[in-house]
Amino acid sequence: MSEISIFLTGLGITVLISFLIVIYFKPHLKKILLELNGDNERQANFWVAYTTIILMLVPLIFAIWIVPDDMDVSVFFQISKQLKWSLMGLVTSLVVIGIIIIRFVPREPKINEKK
């Protein structure tokens, strides 16, 4: 396999994984964002779109960053190296989005607390 086909295979797998994560994550994210935005669907839709873009682009940027350079290593390990970095980008973006959402989710008062 040529370096270009290895690189493009890694990018294709990265986009596929990111897309599947976005499909799974989107309905749950929209419910939380609707709650945080007081059922203002316009704002919630913006933040869902923003998060979708981040979850697609950050892993892709990480994957583009790694270019196969050692043709002595098998194709499998070259692609896995690229996927490792793209998954690190995906996890990083998910953690950052999660931290931001957690900071704004209203906390339920404890049962023993007086109102």
PDB file of C-alpha atoms in Angstrom, residues 14-31 48-49 51-53 55-56 90 94:
ATOM      1  CA  THR A  14     -11.482   8.444  11.646  1.00  0.00           C
ATOM      2  CA  VAL A  15     -14.407  10.156   9.919  1.00  0.00           C
ATOM      3  CA  LEU A  16     -16.519   6.990  10.228  1.00  0.00           C
ATOM      4  CA  ILE A  17     -15.840   6.616  13.965  1.00  0.00           C
ATOM      5  CA  SER A  18     -16.499  10.318  14.591  1.00  0.00           C
ATOM      6  CA  PHE A  19     -19.730  10.146  12.602  1.00  0.00           C
ATOM      7  CA  LEU A  20     -20.962   7.117  14.557  1.00  0.00           C
ATOM      8  CA  ILE A  21     -20.168   8.841  17.874  1.00  0.00           C
ATOM      9  CA  VAL A  22     -22.037  11.975  16.730  1.00  0.00           C
ATOM     10  CA  ILE A  23     -25.089   9.909  15.702  1.00  0.00           C
ATOM     11  CA  TYR A  24     -25.146   8.197  19.098  1.00  0.00           C
ATOM     12  CA  PHE A  25     -24.411  11.347  21.099  1.00  0.00           C
ATOM     13  CA  LYS A  26     -26.671  13.865  19.317  1.00  0.00           C
ATOM     14  CA  PRO A  27     -30.136  12.978  20.742  1.00  0.00           C
ATOM     15  CA  HIS A  28     -28.812  12.843  24.308  1.00  0.00           C
ATOM     16  CA  LEU A  29     -26.950  16.115  23.863  1.00  0.00           C
ATOM     17  CA  LYS A  30     -30.019  17.828  22.420  1.00  0.00           C
ATOM     18  CA  LYS A  31     -32.141  16.848  25.454  1.00  0.00           C
ATOM     19  CA  VAL A  48     -25.820  20.739  18.949  1.00  0.00           C
ATOM     20  CA  ALA A  49     -24.477  21.812  15.543  1.00  0.00           C
ATOM     21  CA  THR A  51     -20.695  20.219  19.166  1.00  0.00           C
ATOM     22  CA  THR A  52     -21.175  18.059  16.070  1.00  0.00           C
ATOM     23  CA  ILE A  53     -18.626  20.134  14.170  1.00  0.00           C
ATOM     24  CA  LEU A  55     -16.598  16.157  17.365  1.00  0.00           C
ATOM     25  CA  MET A  56     -15.950  15.730  13.641  1.00  0.00           C
ATOM     26  CA  LEU A  90     -12.183  12.569  19.948  1.00  0.00           C
ATOM     27  CA  LEU A  94     -15.768  14.790  24.444  1.00  0.00           C
TER      28      LEU A  94
END
